[in-house]
Short mmCIF file of C-alpha atoms in Angstrom, two decimals:
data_model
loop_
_atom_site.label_atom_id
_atom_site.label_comp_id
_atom_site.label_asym_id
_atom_site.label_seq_id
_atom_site.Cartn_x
_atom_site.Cartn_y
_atom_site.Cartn_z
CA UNK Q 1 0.36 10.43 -5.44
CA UNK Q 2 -0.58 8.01 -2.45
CA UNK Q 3 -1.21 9.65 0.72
CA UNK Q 4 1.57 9.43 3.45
CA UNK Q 5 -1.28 8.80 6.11
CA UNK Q 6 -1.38 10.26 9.50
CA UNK Q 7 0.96 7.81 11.28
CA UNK Q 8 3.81 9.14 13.23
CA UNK Q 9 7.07 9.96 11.50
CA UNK Q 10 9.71 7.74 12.92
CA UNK Q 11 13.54 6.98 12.73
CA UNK Q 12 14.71 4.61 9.84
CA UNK Q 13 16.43 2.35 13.21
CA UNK Q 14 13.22 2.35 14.51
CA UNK Q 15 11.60 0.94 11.09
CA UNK Q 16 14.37 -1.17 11.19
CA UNK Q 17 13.66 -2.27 14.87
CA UNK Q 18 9.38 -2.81 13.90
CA UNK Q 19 10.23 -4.75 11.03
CA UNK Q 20 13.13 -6.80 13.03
CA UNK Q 21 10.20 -7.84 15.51
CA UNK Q 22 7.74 -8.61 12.35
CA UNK Q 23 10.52 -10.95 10.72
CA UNK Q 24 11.25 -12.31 14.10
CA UNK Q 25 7.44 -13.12 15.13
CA UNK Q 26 6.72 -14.26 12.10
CA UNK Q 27 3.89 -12.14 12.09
CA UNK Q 28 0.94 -12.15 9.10
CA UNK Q 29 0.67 -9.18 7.42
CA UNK Q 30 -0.97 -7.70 4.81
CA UNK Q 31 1.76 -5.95 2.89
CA UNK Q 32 0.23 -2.78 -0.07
CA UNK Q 33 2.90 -1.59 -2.47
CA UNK Q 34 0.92 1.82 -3.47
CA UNK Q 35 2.20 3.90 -6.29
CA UNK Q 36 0.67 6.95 -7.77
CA UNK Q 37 -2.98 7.08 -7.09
CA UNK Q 38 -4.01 4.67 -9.82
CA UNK Q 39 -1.56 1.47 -8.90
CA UNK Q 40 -1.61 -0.68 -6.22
CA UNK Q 41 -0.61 -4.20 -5.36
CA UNK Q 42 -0.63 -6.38 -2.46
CA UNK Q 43 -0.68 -9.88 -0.71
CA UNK Q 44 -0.94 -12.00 2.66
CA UNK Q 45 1.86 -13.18 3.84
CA UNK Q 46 5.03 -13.80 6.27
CA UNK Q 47 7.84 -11.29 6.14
CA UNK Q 48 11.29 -12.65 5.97
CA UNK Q 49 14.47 -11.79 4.52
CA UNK Q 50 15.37 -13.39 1.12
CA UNK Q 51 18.44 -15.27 -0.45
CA UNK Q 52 19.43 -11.66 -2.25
CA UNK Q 53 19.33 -10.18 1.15
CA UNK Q 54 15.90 -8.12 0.45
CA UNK Q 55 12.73 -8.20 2.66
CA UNK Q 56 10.09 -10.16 0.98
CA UNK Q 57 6.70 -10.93 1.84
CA UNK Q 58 5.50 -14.37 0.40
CA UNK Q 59 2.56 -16.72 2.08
CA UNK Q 60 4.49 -19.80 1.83
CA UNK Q 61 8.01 -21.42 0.96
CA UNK Q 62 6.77 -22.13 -2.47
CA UNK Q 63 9.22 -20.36 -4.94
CA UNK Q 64 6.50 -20.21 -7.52
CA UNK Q 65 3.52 -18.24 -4.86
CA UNK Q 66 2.99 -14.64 -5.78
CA UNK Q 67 5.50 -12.13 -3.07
CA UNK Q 68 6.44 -8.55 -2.79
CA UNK Q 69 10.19 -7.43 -2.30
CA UNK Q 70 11.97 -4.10 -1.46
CA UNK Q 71 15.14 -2.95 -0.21
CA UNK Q 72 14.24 -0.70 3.28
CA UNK Q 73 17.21 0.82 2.86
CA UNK Q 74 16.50 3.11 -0.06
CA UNK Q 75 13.43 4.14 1.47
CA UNK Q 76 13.40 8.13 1.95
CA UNK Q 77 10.91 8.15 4.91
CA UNK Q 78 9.20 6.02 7.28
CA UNK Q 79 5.92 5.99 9.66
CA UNK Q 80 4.25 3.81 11.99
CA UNK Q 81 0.40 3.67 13.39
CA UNK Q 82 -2.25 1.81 14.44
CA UNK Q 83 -5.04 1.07 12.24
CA UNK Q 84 -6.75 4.88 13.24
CA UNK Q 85 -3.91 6.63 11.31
CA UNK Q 86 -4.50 4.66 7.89
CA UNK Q 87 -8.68 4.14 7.74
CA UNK Q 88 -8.82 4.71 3.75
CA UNK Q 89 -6.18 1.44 2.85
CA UNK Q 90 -8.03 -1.21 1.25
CA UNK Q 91 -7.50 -4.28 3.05
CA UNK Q 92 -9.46 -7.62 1.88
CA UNK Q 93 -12.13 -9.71 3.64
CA UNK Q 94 -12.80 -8.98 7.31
CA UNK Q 95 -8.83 -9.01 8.15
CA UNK Q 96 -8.42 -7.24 11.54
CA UNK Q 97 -5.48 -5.08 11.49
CA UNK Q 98 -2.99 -4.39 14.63
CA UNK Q 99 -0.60 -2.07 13.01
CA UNK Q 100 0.87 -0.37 9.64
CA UNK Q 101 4.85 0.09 9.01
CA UNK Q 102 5.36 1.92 5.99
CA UNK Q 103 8.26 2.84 3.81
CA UNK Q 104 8.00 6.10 1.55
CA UNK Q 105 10.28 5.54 -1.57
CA UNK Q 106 11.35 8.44 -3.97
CA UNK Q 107 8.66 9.14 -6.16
CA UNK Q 108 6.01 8.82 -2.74
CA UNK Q 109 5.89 4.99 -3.64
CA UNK Q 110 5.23 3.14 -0.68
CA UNK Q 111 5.52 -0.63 1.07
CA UNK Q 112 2.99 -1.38 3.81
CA UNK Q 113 3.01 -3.80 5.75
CA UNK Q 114 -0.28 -4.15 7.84
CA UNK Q 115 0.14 -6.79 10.80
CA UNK Q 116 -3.08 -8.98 11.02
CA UNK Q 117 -4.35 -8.92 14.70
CA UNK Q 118 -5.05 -12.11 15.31
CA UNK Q 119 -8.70 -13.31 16.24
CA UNK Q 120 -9.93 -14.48 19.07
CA UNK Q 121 -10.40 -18.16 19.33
CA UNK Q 122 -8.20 -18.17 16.25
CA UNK Q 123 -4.99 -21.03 16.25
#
């Protein structure tokens, strides 16, 4: 099973408040779907809510690009950190992270979103 991480334990209106303000910034993030210790899956994208009502995390408005989708409400548990309380998640190139969300499914699956700090100098 995937480690919960260290992040704090918080309320599932908080989670809903966090990922309100990632939808709402349109923030990048990196979002992991982890499952068991041998599956993950993840992309680089925008979070927004879709036409069936479901968060999904896609890069662009292209219908065809690869995205991630889950339902926060049937998450079981939620936590929230800075990049201290998750240092084993593999995240690709040199993204600089700012924060990790995370919903804990039945079964310890989990959706993370990692928002992407962005660089200095960077438009």
């Amino acid at each position: 099973m995937p480690s919960p991480g260290t992040g704090a334990d918080i309320s599932e209106r908080d989670a809903a408040d966090l990922l309100h303000k990632l939808i709402t910034e349109q923030s990048r993030v990196q979002a992991l779907l982890l499952a068991h210790d041998s599956l993950a899956a993840g992309l680089v994208g925008r979070v927004f809510i879709g036409p069936d009502r479901l968060v999904w995390v896609r890069r662009g408005e292209d219908r065809s690009e690869p995205f991630l989708r889950f339902d926060p409400a049937a998450a079981v548990g939620f936590k929230y950190g800075d990049t201290r309380a998750f240092p084993n998640i593999p995240i690709p190139g040199d993204l600089r992270l700012a924060s990790a969300l995370i919903f804990i499914f039945p079964g310890q699956t989990q959706m993370a979103l990692f928002e992407i700090a962005e660089q200095q100098g960077a438009s």
